[in-house]
PDB file of C-alpha atoms in Angstrom:
ATOM      1  CA  MET A 859     -37.526 -35.739  25.258  1.00 43.00           C
ATOM      2  CA  GLN A 860     -40.310 -33.642  24.238  1.00 51.00           C
ATOM      3  CA  GLN A 861     -41.641 -34.118  20.479  1.00 61.00           C
ATOM      4  CA  ILE A 862     -41.012 -30.925  18.505  1.00 72.00           C
ATOM      5  CA  ASP A 863     -43.975 -29.721  16.609  1.00 77.00           C
ATOM      6  CA  ASP A 864     -43.250 -26.867  14.423  1.00 84.00           C
ATOM      7  CA  CYS A 865     -43.903 -25.357  11.043  1.00 88.00           C
ATOM      8  CA  ALA A 866     -42.873 -22.686   8.675  1.00 90.00           C
ATOM      9  CA  ARG A 867     -44.009 -21.280   5.329  1.00 91.00           C
ATOM     10  CA  VAL A 868     -41.619 -20.507   2.505  1.00 93.00           C
ATOM     11  CA  THR A 869     -41.415 -16.954   1.588  1.00 90.00           C
ATOM     12  CA  ALA A 870     -40.263 -15.234  -1.651  1.00 90.00           C
ATOM     13  CA  GLU A 871     -36.826 -14.907  -0.262  1.00 88.00           C
ATOM     14  CA  LEU A 872     -36.418 -18.690   0.243  1.00 92.00           C
ATOM     15  CA  ALA A 873     -38.119 -19.839  -2.990  1.00 93.00           C
ATOM     16  CA  GLY A 874     -35.896 -21.788  -5.494  1.00 94.00           C
ATOM     17  CA  GLN A 875     -33.656 -22.919  -2.677  1.00 94.00           C
ATOM     18  CA  ARG A 876     -33.151 -26.567  -1.692  1.00 95.00           C
ATOM     19  CA  LEU A 877     -35.132 -27.960   1.115  1.00 96.00           C
ATOM     20  CA  ASP A 878     -32.100 -28.789   3.186  1.00 94.00           C
ATOM     21  CA  GLN A 879     -30.661 -25.204   2.793  1.00 92.00           C
ATOM     22  CA  ALA A 880     -34.021 -23.421   3.526  1.00 93.00           C
ATOM     23  CA  ALA A 881     -34.925 -25.827   6.470  1.00 92.00           C
ATOM     24  CA  ALA A 882     -31.286 -24.359   8.023  1.00 88.00           C
ATOM     25  CA  ARG A 883     -32.830 -20.958   7.999  1.00 86.00           C
ATOM     26  CA  LEU A 884     -36.422 -21.791   8.878  1.00 89.00           C
ATOM     27  CA  PHE A 885     -35.467 -24.244  11.870  1.00 84.00           C
ATOM     28  CA  ALA A 886     -32.182 -22.459  13.092  1.00 74.00           C
ATOM     29  CA  ASP A 887     -32.312 -24.241  16.525  1.00 67.00           C
ATOM     30  CA  TYR A 888     -31.079 -27.459  14.919  1.00 75.00           C
ATOM     31  CA  SER A 889     -27.924 -28.441  13.005  1.00 72.00           C
ATOM     32  CA  ARG A 890     -27.953 -28.895   9.431  1.00 80.00           C
ATOM     33  CA  SER A 891     -26.930 -32.489   9.584  1.00 79.00           C
ATOM     34  CA  ARG A 892     -29.972 -33.249  11.986  1.00 79.00           C
ATOM     35  CA  LEU A 893     -32.372 -31.372   9.626  1.00 89.00           C
ATOM     36  CA  LYS A 894     -31.108 -33.620   6.761  1.00 89.00           C
ATOM     37  CA  THR A 895     -31.715 -36.774   8.899  1.00 85.00           C
ATOM     38  CA  TRP A 896     -35.181 -35.677   9.678  1.00 90.00           C
ATOM     39  CA  ILE A 897     -35.655 -34.851   5.936  1.00 92.00           C
ATOM     40  CA  LEU A 898     -34.775 -38.303   4.786  1.00 89.00           C
ATOM     41  CA  SER A 899     -36.656 -39.963   7.536  1.00 84.00           C
ATOM     42  CA  GLY A 900     -39.874 -38.092   6.660  1.00 88.00           C
ATOM     43  CA  GLU A 901     -40.069 -36.086   9.898  1.00 89.00           C
ATOM     44  CA  LEU A 902     -39.582 -32.868   8.114  1.00 94.00           C
ATOM     45  CA  ARG A 903     -41.870 -32.886   5.040  1.00 94.00           C
ATOM     46  CA  VAL A 904     -43.145 -30.257   2.529  1.00 96.00           C
ATOM     47  CA  ASN A 905     -46.792 -29.689   2.096  1.00 95.00           C
ATOM     48  CA  GLY A 906     -47.163 -33.119   3.981  1.00 92.00           C
ATOM     49  CA  ALA A 907     -45.179 -34.989   1.552  1.00 92.00           C
ATOM     50  CA  LEU A 908     -41.755 -36.722   2.016  1.00 91.00           C
ATOM     51  CA  CYS A 909     -38.971 -34.859  -0.127  1.00 93.00           C
ATOM     52  CA  GLN A 910     -35.458 -35.277  -0.920  1.00 93.00           C
ATOM     53  CA  PRO A 911     -32.828 -32.768   0.819  1.00 94.00           C
ATOM     54  CA  ARG A 912     -32.352 -31.324  -2.970  1.00 94.00           C
ATOM     55  CA  HIS A 913     -35.937 -30.622  -3.681  1.00 96.00           C
ATOM     56  CA  LYS A 914     -36.508 -27.017  -4.694  1.00 96.00           C
ATOM     57  CA  LEU A 915     -38.902 -25.061  -2.801  1.00 96.00           C
ATOM     58  CA  SER A 916     -41.637 -22.681  -3.996  1.00 95.00           C
ATOM     59  CA  VAL A 917     -43.428 -19.623  -2.368  1.00 94.00           C
ATOM     60  CA  GLY A 918     -46.160 -20.760   0.328  1.00 93.00           C
ATOM     61  CA  ASP A 919     -44.683 -24.238   0.656  1.00 96.00           C
ATOM     62  CA  GLN A 920     -45.580 -25.436   4.310  1.00 93.00           C
ATOM     63  CA  LEU A 921     -42.626 -27.026   6.046  1.00 95.00           C
ATOM     64  CA  THR A 922     -43.634 -29.332   9.035  1.00 93.00           C
ATOM     65  CA  LEU A 923     -41.277 -30.682  11.539  1.00 91.00           C
ATOM     66  CA  ARG A 924     -42.311 -33.506  13.842  1.00 87.00           C
ATOM     67  CA  ALA A 925     -39.741 -35.062  15.635  1.00 81.00           C
ATOM     68  CA  VAL A 926     -38.125 -36.325  18.749  1.00 68.00           C
ATOM     69  CA  PRO A 927     -34.372 -34.446  19.064  1.00 59.00           C
ATOM     70  CA  ASP A 928     -31.551 -35.986  20.661  1.00 54.00           C
ATOM     71  CA  ALA A 929     -30.396 -34.502  23.861  1.00 44.00           C
ATOM     72  CA  ASP A 930     -27.787 -32.552  22.362  1.00 43.00           C
ATOM     73  CA  GLU A 931     -29.784 -31.062  19.564  1.00 49.00           C
ATOM     74  CA  ARG A 932     -31.416 -28.526  21.874  1.00 63.00           C
ATOM     75  CA  TRP A 933     -30.136 -25.435  23.068  1.00 81.00           C
ATOM     76  CA  GLN A 934     -28.749 -25.431  26.566  1.00 87.00           C
ATOM     77  CA  ALA A 935     -30.284 -23.215  29.518  1.00 91.00           C
ATOM     78  CA  GLN A 936     -27.815 -20.903  31.002  1.00 93.00           C
ATOM     79  CA  PRO A 937     -28.178 -18.543  34.051  1.00 94.00           C
ATOM     80  CA  LEU A 938     -27.277 -15.553  32.386  1.00 93.00           C
ATOM     81  CA  GLY A 939     -29.753 -13.121  34.104  1.00 90.00           C
ATOM     82  CA  LEU A 940     -32.532 -11.216  32.592  1.00 95.00           C
ATOM     83  CA  SER A 941     -33.947  -7.728  33.181  1.00 97.00           C
ATOM     84  CA  VAL A 942     -37.620  -8.472  33.469  1.00 97.00           C
ATOM     85  CA  VAL A 943     -40.115  -5.783  32.855  1.00 98.00           C
ATOM     86  CA  TYR A 944     -43.207  -7.879  33.046  1.00 98.00           C
ATOM     87  CA  GLU A 945     -44.251 -11.531  33.188  1.00 98.00           C
ATOM     88  CA  ASP A 946     -47.474 -13.524  33.427  1.00 97.00           C
ATOM     89  CA  ALA A 947     -48.554 -17.027  32.315  1.00 96.00           C
ATOM     90  CA  ALA A 948     -48.612 -15.791  28.563  1.00 96.00           C
ATOM     91  CA  LEU A 949     -45.743 -13.673  28.069  1.00 97.00           C
ATOM     92  CA  LEU A 950     -42.679 -12.269  29.167  1.00 97.00           C
ATOM     93  CA  VAL A 951     -41.379  -8.558  28.402  1.00 98.00           C
ATOM     94  CA  ILE A 952     -37.447  -7.880  28.961  1.00 98.00           C
ATOM     95  CA  ASP A 953     -35.182  -4.964  28.639  1.00 98.00           C
ATOM     96  CA  LYS A 954     -32.344  -6.164  26.530  1.00 98.00           C
ATOM     97  CA  PRO A 955     -28.731  -5.017  27.226  1.00 97.00           C
ATOM     98  CA  ALA A 956     -26.135  -4.031  24.500  1.00 97.00           C
ATOM     99  CA  GLY A 957     -24.103  -7.137  23.685  1.00 95.00           C
ATOM    100  CA  LEU A 958     -26.520  -9.812  24.028  1.00 95.00           C
ATOM    101  CA  VAL A 959     -27.023 -11.831  21.026  1.00 93.00           C
ATOM    102  CA  VAL A 960     -30.696 -12.813  20.743  1.00 93.00           C
ATOM    103  CA  HIS A 961     -30.459 -16.322  19.050  1.00 85.00           C
ATOM    104  CA  PRO A 962     -27.544 -18.893  18.506  1.00 81.00           C
ATOM    105  CA  ALA A 963     -25.894 -18.767  15.315  1.00 73.00           C
ATOM    106  CA  ALA A 964     -22.321 -19.269  14.079  1.00 64.00           C
ATOM    107  CA  GLY A 965     -19.992 -17.818  16.237  1.00 68.00           C
ATOM    108  CA  HIS A 966     -22.426 -17.535  19.138  1.00 72.00           C
ATOM    109  CA  ARG A 967     -23.569 -20.859  20.008  1.00 75.00           C
ATOM    110  CA  ASP A 968     -24.434 -19.976  23.425  1.00 87.00           C
ATOM    111  CA  GLY A 969     -24.470 -17.099  25.882  1.00 92.00           C
ATOM    112  CA  THR A 970     -27.553 -15.768  24.043  1.00 94.00           C
ATOM    113  CA  LEU A 971     -31.162 -14.638  25.058  1.00 96.00           C
ATOM    114  CA  LEU A 972     -32.340 -17.696  23.944  1.00 94.00           C
ATOM    115  CA  ASN A 973     -30.015 -19.748  26.439  1.00 94.00           C
ATOM    116  CA  ALA A 974     -30.963 -17.231  29.189  1.00 96.00           C
ATOM    117  CA  LEU A 975     -34.819 -17.703  28.583  1.00 96.00           C
ATOM    118  CA  LEU A 976     -34.665 -21.442  28.783  1.00 94.00           C
ATOM    119  CA  HIS A 977     -33.012 -21.012  32.236  1.00 94.00           C
ATOM    120  CA  HIS A 978     -35.541 -18.379  33.418  1.00 96.00           C
ATOM    121  CA  CYS A 979     -38.467 -20.590  32.198  1.00 94.00           C
ATOM    122  CA  ALA A 980     -38.061 -24.227  31.388  1.00 91.00           C
ATOM    123  CA  GLY A 981     -41.425 -24.485  29.756  1.00 90.00           C
ATOM    124  CA  LEU A 982     -40.124 -22.221  26.699  1.00 92.00           C
ATOM    125  CA  ALA A 983     -38.477 -25.240  25.428  1.00 88.00           C
ATOM    126  CA  ALA A 984     -41.772 -26.433  24.229  1.00 83.00           C
ATOM    127  CA  VAL A 985     -42.422 -23.184  22.403  1.00 85.00           C
ATOM    128  CA  PRO A 986     -40.610 -22.347  18.888  1.00 80.00           C
ATOM    129  CA  ARG A 987     -37.333 -20.528  19.324  1.00 82.00           C
ATOM    130  CA  ALA A 988     -38.087 -20.453  23.118  1.00 90.00           C
ATOM    131  CA  GLY A 989     -40.912 -17.916  22.530  1.00 92.00           C
ATOM    132  CA  ILE A 990     -38.969 -15.431  20.746  1.00 93.00           C
ATOM    133  CA  VAL A 991     -41.014 -13.866  18.051  1.00 91.00           C
ATOM    134  CA  HIS A 992     -38.922 -10.522  17.224  1.00 93.00           C
ATOM    135  CA  ARG A 993     -35.379  -9.670  17.480  1.00 92.00           C
ATOM    136  CA  LEU A 994     -33.017  -6.905  18.237  1.00 96.00           C
ATOM    137  CA  ASP A 995     -29.606  -6.505  17.194  1.00 95.00           C
ATOM    138  CA  ARG A 996     -26.792  -7.564  19.555  1.00 95.00           C
ATOM    139  CA  ASP A 997     -25.835  -3.905  20.335  1.00 97.00           C
ATOM    140  CA  THR A 998     -29.301  -2.524  20.108  1.00 98.00           C
ATOM    141  CA  THR A 999     -30.941  -2.237  23.811  1.00 98.00           C
ATOM    142  CA  GLY A1000     -34.350  -2.232  24.832  1.00 98.00           C
ATOM    143  CA  LEU A1001     -38.025  -4.041  24.886  1.00 98.00           C
ATOM    144  CA  MET A1002     -38.643  -7.430  23.619  1.00 98.00           C
ATOM    145  CA  VAL A1003     -41.698  -9.627  24.262  1.00 98.00           C
ATOM    146  CA  VAL A1004     -41.440 -13.510  24.318  1.00 97.00           C
ATOM    147  CA  ALA A1005     -44.203 -15.832  24.215  1.00 95.00           C
ATOM    148  CA  LYS A1006     -44.519 -18.338  26.929  1.00 94.00           C
ATOM    149  CA  THR A1007     -47.087 -20.650  25.365  1.00 91.00           C
ATOM    150  CA  LEU A1008     -48.022 -21.982  22.016  1.00 85.00           C
ATOM    151  CA  ALA A1009     -51.158 -20.092  21.763  1.00 89.00           C
ATOM    152  CA  SER A1010     -49.583 -16.729  22.788  1.00 92.00           C
ATOM    153  CA  HIS A1011     -46.992 -17.286  20.345  1.00 89.00           C
ATOM    154  CA  ALA A1012     -49.388 -17.712  17.577  1.00 86.00           C
ATOM    155  CA  SER A1013     -51.350 -14.480  18.833  1.00 92.00           C
ATOM    156  CA  LEU A1014     -47.970 -12.346  18.941  1.00 93.00           C
ATOM    157  CA  VAL A1015     -46.723 -13.644  15.429  1.00 87.00           C
ATOM    158  CA  ALA A1016     -50.071 -12.881  13.939  1.00 88.00           C
ATOM    159  CA  GLN A1017     -50.044  -9.286  15.728  1.00 93.00           C
ATOM    160  CA  LEU A1018     -46.548  -8.652  14.286  1.00 91.00           C
ATOM    161  CA  GLN A1019     -47.567  -9.790  10.760  1.00 86.00           C
ATOM    162  CA  ALA A1020     -50.764  -7.609  10.851  1.00 90.00           C
ATOM    163  CA  ARG A1021     -48.400  -4.806  12.052  1.00 91.00           C
ATOM    164  CA  SER A1022     -50.412  -4.011  15.185  1.00 95.00           C
ATOM    165  CA  VAL A1023     -47.632  -4.244  17.481  1.00 95.00           C
ATOM    166  CA  LYS A1024     -46.258  -0.844  18.294  1.00 96.00           C
ATOM    167  CA  ARG A1025     -42.290  -0.642  18.423  1.00 95.00           C
ATOM    168  CA  ARG A1026     -40.850   2.794  19.278  1.00 97.00           C
ATOM    169  CA  TYR A1027     -37.090   3.621  19.237  1.00 98.00           C
ATOM    170  CA  GLN A1028     -34.833   6.505  20.119  1.00 98.00           C
ATOM    171  CA  ALA A1029     -31.721   6.967  18.088  1.00 98.00           C
ATOM    172  CA  VAL A1030     -28.894   9.632  17.797  1.00 98.00           C
ATOM    173  CA  VAL A1031     -27.978  10.142  14.352  1.00 98.00           C
ATOM    174  CA  ASN A1032     -25.248  12.054  12.487  1.00 96.00           C
ATOM    175  CA  GLY A1033     -26.131  15.488  11.043  1.00 96.00           C
ATOM    176  CA  THR A1034     -29.000  17.686  11.906  1.00 95.00           C
ATOM    177  CA  LEU A1035     -32.498  17.027  10.436  1.00 96.00           C
ATOM    178  CA  ARG A1036     -34.855  19.841  10.060  1.00 92.00           C
ATOM    179  CA  ALA A1037     -37.924  17.809  10.034  1.00 96.00           C
ATOM    180  CA  GLY A1038     -39.388  14.246  10.403  1.00 97.00           C
ATOM    181  CA  GLY A1039     -40.434  12.096   7.763  1.00 97.00           C
ATOM    182  CA  THR A1040     -41.116   8.611   6.364  1.00 98.00           C
ATOM    183  CA  ILE A1041     -38.663   6.412   4.722  1.00 97.00           C
ATOM    184  CA  ASN A1042     -40.530   3.775   2.353  1.00 97.00           C
ATOM    185  CA  GLU A1043     -37.557   1.962   0.675  1.00 96.00           C
ATOM    186  CA  PRO A1044     -37.499  -1.805   0.024  1.00 95.00           C
ATOM    187  CA  MET A1045     -34.755  -3.803   1.715  1.00 94.00           C
ATOM    188  CA  GLY A1046     -32.787  -7.023   1.089  1.00 90.00           C
ATOM    189  CA  ARG A1047     -29.314  -8.404   1.308  1.00 86.00           C
ATOM    190  CA  HIS A1048     -26.474  -6.148  -0.157  1.00 89.00           C
ATOM    191  CA  PRO A1049     -25.872  -7.451  -3.685  1.00 85.00           C
ATOM    192  CA  VAL A1050     -22.113  -7.689  -3.011  1.00 84.00           C
ATOM    193  CA  GLN A1051     -21.582  -7.781   0.785  1.00 85.00           C
ATOM    194  CA  ARG A1052     -24.021 -10.716   1.773  1.00 76.00           C
ATOM    195  CA  THR A1053     -23.572 -10.099   5.439  1.00 81.00           C
ATOM    196  CA  ARG A1054     -25.153  -6.471   5.106  1.00 90.00           C
ATOM    197  CA  MET A1055     -28.549  -5.428   4.369  1.00 92.00           C
ATOM    198  CA  ALA A1056     -29.450  -2.320   2.111  1.00 94.00           C
ATOM    199  CA  VAL A1057     -32.029  -0.500   0.239  1.00 96.00           C
ATOM    200  CA  VAL A1058     -32.868  -3.057  -2.848  1.00 93.00           C
ATOM    201  CA  ARG A1059     -35.482  -1.975  -5.048  1.00 87.00           C
ATOM    202  CA  ALA A1060     -35.281  -5.032  -7.340  1.00 85.00           C
ATOM    203  CA  GLY A1061     -36.554  -7.800  -5.355  1.00 83.00           C
ATOM    204  CA  GLY A1062     -36.481  -6.131  -1.986  1.00 88.00           C
ATOM    205  CA  LYS A1063     -38.988  -6.510   0.914  1.00 89.00           C
ATOM    206  CA  GLU A1064     -41.308  -3.515   1.852  1.00 93.00           C
ATOM    207  CA  ALA A1065     -39.553  -1.467   4.735  1.00 95.00           C
ATOM    208  CA  ILE A1066     -41.240   1.617   6.107  1.00 96.00           C
ATOM    209  CA  THR A1067     -39.818   3.689   8.746  1.00 97.00           C
ATOM    210  CA  HIS A1068     -41.315   6.821  10.419  1.00 98.00           C
ATOM    211  CA  PHE A1069     -39.235   9.312  12.093  1.00 98.00           C
ATOM    212  CA  ARG A1070     -39.704  12.518  14.293  1.00 98.00           C
ATOM    213  CA  ILE A1071     -37.391  15.001  15.663  1.00 98.00           C
ATOM    214  CA  GLY A1072     -36.794  14.545  19.467  1.00 97.00           C
ATOM    215  CA  GLU A1073     -33.834  16.772  19.921  1.00 97.00           C
ATOM    216  CA  ARG A1074     -31.577  18.748  17.745  1.00 97.00           C
ATOM    217  CA  PHE A1075     -27.597  19.554  18.499  1.00 96.00           C
ATOM    218  CA  PRO A1076     -25.019  21.286  16.382  1.00 95.00           C
ATOM    219  CA  ALA A1077     -24.068  18.127  14.375  1.00 96.00           C
ATOM    220  CA  HIS A1078     -26.431  15.315  15.494  1.00 97.00           C
ATOM    221  CA  THR A1079     -30.147  14.886  16.149  1.00 98.00           C
ATOM    222  CA  LEU A1080     -32.103  12.605  18.446  1.00 98.00           C
ATOM    223  CA  LEU A1081     -34.853  10.919  16.491  1.00 98.00           C
ATOM    224  CA  ASN A1082     -37.976   9.282  17.601  1.00 98.00           C
ATOM    225  CA  ILE A1083     -38.690   6.322  15.254  1.00 98.00           C
ATOM    226  CA  ASP A1084     -41.659   4.139  14.684  1.00 97.00           C
ATOM    227  CA  LEU A1085     -41.245   0.718  12.790  1.00 94.00           C
ATOM    228  CA  GLU A1086     -44.193  -0.097  10.535  1.00 92.00           C
ATOM    229  CA  THR A1087     -42.225  -3.101   9.275  1.00 92.00           C
ATOM    230  CA  GLY A1088     -39.474  -5.011  10.846  1.00 89.00           C
ATOM    231  CA  ARG A1089     -36.626  -5.984   8.576  1.00 91.00           C
ATOM    232  CA  THR A1090     -33.124  -6.866   9.602  1.00 91.00           C
ATOM    233  CA  HIS A1091     -31.194  -3.739  10.395  1.00 96.00           C
ATOM    234  CA  GLN A1092     -34.144  -1.580   9.144  1.00 97.00           C
ATOM    235  CA  ILE A1093     -33.498   1.686  11.086  1.00 98.00           C
ATOM    236  CA  ARG A1094     -29.735   1.503  10.531  1.00 97.00           C
ATOM    237  CA  VAL A1095     -30.127   0.943   6.787  1.00 97.00           C
ATOM    238  CA  HIS A1096     -32.888   3.512   6.340  1.00 98.00           C
ATOM    239  CA  MET A1097     -31.080   6.243   8.104  1.00 98.00           C
ATOM    240  CA  ALA A1098     -27.652   5.443   6.554  1.00 97.00           C
ATOM    241  CA  TYR A1099     -29.563   5.537   3.328  1.00 97.00           C
ATOM    242  CA  LEU A1100     -30.988   9.209   4.101  1.00 96.00           C
ATOM    243  CA  GLY A1101     -27.388  10.192   4.788  1.00 96.00           C
ATOM    244  CA  HIS A1102     -27.784  10.433   8.513  1.00 97.00           C
ATOM    245  CA  PRO A1103     -26.124   6.966   9.972  1.00 97.00           C
ATOM    246  CA  LEU A1104     -26.542   6.233  13.565  1.00 98.00           C
ATOM    247  CA  VAL A1105     -23.758   7.280  15.726  1.00 97.00           C
ATOM    248  CA  GLY A1106     -21.438   4.552  16.638  1.00 96.00           C
ATOM    249  CA  ASP A1107     -22.907   2.066  14.066  1.00 96.00           C
ATOM    250  CA  PRO A1108     -20.000  -0.313  13.019  1.00 94.00           C
ATOM    251  CA  VAL A1109     -21.479  -1.513   9.849  1.00 94.00           C
ATOM    252  CA  TYR A1110     -23.613   1.340   8.253  1.00 96.00           C
ATOM    253  CA  GLY A1111     -22.002   4.536  10.109  1.00 93.00           C
ATOM    254  CA  GLY A1112     -18.846   5.065   7.889  1.00 88.00           C
ATOM    255  CA  ARG A1113     -15.909   6.738   9.275  1.00 87.00           C
ATOM    256  CA  LEU A1114     -16.409   8.374  12.816  1.00 88.00           C
ATOM    257  CA  ARG A1115     -17.675  12.142  12.445  1.00 84.00           C
ATOM    258  CA  LEU A1116     -16.223  14.483  15.162  1.00 92.00           C
ATOM    259  CA  PRO A1117     -17.768  17.913  14.813  1.00 91.00           C
ATOM    260  CA  PRO A1118     -15.341  20.752  14.208  1.00 90.00           C
ATOM    261  CA  GLY A1119     -14.461  22.671  17.400  1.00 91.00           C
ATOM    262  CA  ALA A1120     -16.126  19.996  19.605  1.00 92.00           C
ATOM    263  CA  PRO A1121     -15.215  20.351  23.312  1.00 94.00           C
ATOM    264  CA  GLU A1122     -13.057  17.540  24.660  1.00 95.00           C
ATOM    265  CA  PRO A1123     -15.842  15.782  26.775  1.00 95.00           C
ATOM    266  CA  LEU A1124     -18.066  15.457  23.613  1.00 96.00           C
ATOM    267  CA  ARG A1125     -15.103  14.085  21.681  1.00 95.00           C
ATOM    268  CA  GLU A1126     -14.327  11.443  24.325  1.00 96.00           C
ATOM    269  CA  ALA A1127     -18.051  10.641  24.265  1.00 96.00           C
ATOM    270  CA  LEU A1128     -18.000  10.023  20.655  1.00 96.00           C
ATOM    271  CA  LEU A1129     -14.933   8.197  20.361  1.00 95.00           C
ATOM    272  CA  GLY A1130     -16.021   6.069  23.234  1.00 94.00           C
ATOM    273  CA  PHE A1131     -19.558   5.057  21.842  1.00 96.00           C
ATOM    274  CA  ARG A1132     -18.671   1.891  20.102  1.00 92.00           C
ATOM    275  CA  ARG A1133     -22.258   0.828  19.210  1.00 96.00           C
ATOM    276  CA  GLN A1134     -25.162   1.824  17.271  1.00 97.00           C
ATOM    277  CA  ALA A1135     -27.050   4.527  19.421  1.00 98.00           C
ATOM    278  CA  LEU A1136     -30.314   2.834  19.219  1.00 98.00           C
ATOM    279  CA  HIS A1137     -32.753   1.824  22.081  1.00 98.00           C
ATOM    280  CA  ALA A1138     -36.189   0.238  21.907  1.00 98.00           C
ATOM    281  CA  TRP A1139     -37.755   2.268  24.615  1.00 98.00           C
ATOM    282  CA  HIS A1140     -41.509   1.786  24.006  1.00 98.00           C
ATOM    283  CA  LEU A1141     -43.506  -1.560  23.094  1.00 98.00           C
ATOM    284  CA  ALA A1142     -47.397  -1.923  22.921  1.00 98.00           C
ATOM    285  CA  LEU A1143     -49.698  -5.066  21.846  1.00 98.00           C
ATOM    286  CA  CYS A1144     -52.780  -6.688  22.991  1.00 98.00           C
ATOM    287  CA  HIS A1145     -52.520  -9.532  25.479  1.00 98.00           C
ATOM    288  CA  PRO A1146     -52.668 -12.927  23.774  1.00 95.00           C
ATOM    289  CA  ASP A1147     -55.226 -14.135  26.242  1.00 95.00           C
ATOM    290  CA  THR A1148     -57.347 -11.220  27.270  1.00 96.00           C
ATOM    291  CA  GLY A1149     -56.885  -8.903  24.358  1.00 96.00           C
ATOM    292  CA  ARG A1150     -56.334  -6.126  26.451  1.00 97.00           C
ATOM    293  CA  GLY A1151     -54.086  -3.418  25.262  1.00 98.00           C
ATOM    294  CA  MET A1152     -50.783  -3.376  27.027  1.00 98.00           C
ATOM    295  CA  ALA A1153     -47.672  -1.175  27.006  1.00 98.00           C
ATOM    296  CA  TRP A1154     -44.257  -0.837  28.380  1.00 98.00           C
ATOM    297  CA  GLU A1155     -41.430   1.533  28.448  1.00 98.00           C
ATOM    298  CA  ALA A1156     -37.646   1.145  29.029  1.00 98.00           C
ATOM    299  CA  PRO A1157     -35.589   4.090  30.238  1.00 97.00           C
ATOM    300  CA  LEU A1158     -32.458   4.900  28.296  1.00 97.00           C
ATOM    301  CA  PRO A1159     -29.192   2.889  29.151  1.00 97.00           C
ATOM    302  CA  ALA A1160     -26.675   4.405  30.912  1.00 97.00           C
ATOM    303  CA  ASP A1161     -24.240   4.773  27.938  1.00 97.00           C
ATOM    304  CA  LEU A1162     -26.725   6.552  25.629  1.00 98.00           C
ATOM    305  CA  GLY A1163     -27.654   8.674  28.368  1.00 97.00           C
ATOM    306  CA  GLU A1164     -24.262   9.848  28.841  1.00 97.00           C
ATOM    307  CA  LEU A1165     -23.577  10.495  25.229  1.00 97.00           C
ATOM    308  CA  LEU A1166     -27.063  12.722  25.065  1.00 98.00           C
ATOM    309  CA  GLN A1167     -25.730  14.564  28.200  1.00 97.00           C
ATOM    310  CA  ALA A1168     -22.359  15.284  26.442  1.00 97.00           C
ATOM    311  CA  LEU A1169     -24.421  16.524  23.483  1.00 97.00           C
ATOM    312  CA  ARG A1170     -26.472  18.799  25.606  1.00 97.00           C
ATOM    313  CA  GLU A1171     -23.604  20.208  27.406  1.00 96.00           C
ATOM    314  CA  ALA A1172     -21.703  20.886  24.184  1.00 94.00           C
ATOM    315  CA  ARG A1173     -24.766  22.801  22.730  1.00 90.00           C
ATOM    316  CA  ALA A1174     -25.135  24.852  25.941  1.00 76.00           C
TER     317      ALA A1174
END
């Protein structure tokens, strides 16, 4: 088996946690029991030092993992099919469909984008998280970039941290907005419902979302959205905070809103749209090897296009 050579830095969110707990989040490719074994054997160290699983971490601590996994500790390649928009020796750009989980986790141990990537390119087994450097929610569609080498992985991570990767989305929200704007509200775990995110001012992480009006309808708005930061569920949380949650959002959308007097085709379209109406249509970055600026676009998926068509026909 190929040796694992990976590292991660402890953020403020993980500070104060036990080493074994934080490792399970930072090295999610491996089971908790395997990570604990590697901690005890010294293959997973903190700032180069051997520590016990209960060791409390501080902001900035460097976790280094150098180990050889057992065969069953790696995720399995699966022929799930990918919609490839662009590919070369350094990177891969895909158009992710709705319903595809990006990374294995509890309840989704296989059938994920990571499993599909390993089948598409076996060499991705040597890259952290099979080259995945950013994520889309399961039911969000659109463009994602994947690093195919360690060098391109480092470059793309650095670009994301520098906020130079441009990610643009289209979203259909409830209600009519009259102008665009910027939402600059910190985010973190919901204080009570820990599986959800929320605007959290005490201890939340910076989260900035820019939005512009794309098209207005009597009771809905199509928005063009640019992310400056990339927090989990950021667009969904920020738009709900603004009072305009995404159409179909099962977590942050609240009760389904049917406009009074809406024609039957629109009612059917809204009732049948069972995911957040969010699509990552534009991605731009600098190529890791050449430094050349590159950009890609992905057309709206069929279901979102049909929803917009129903909104336009009802407006006419």
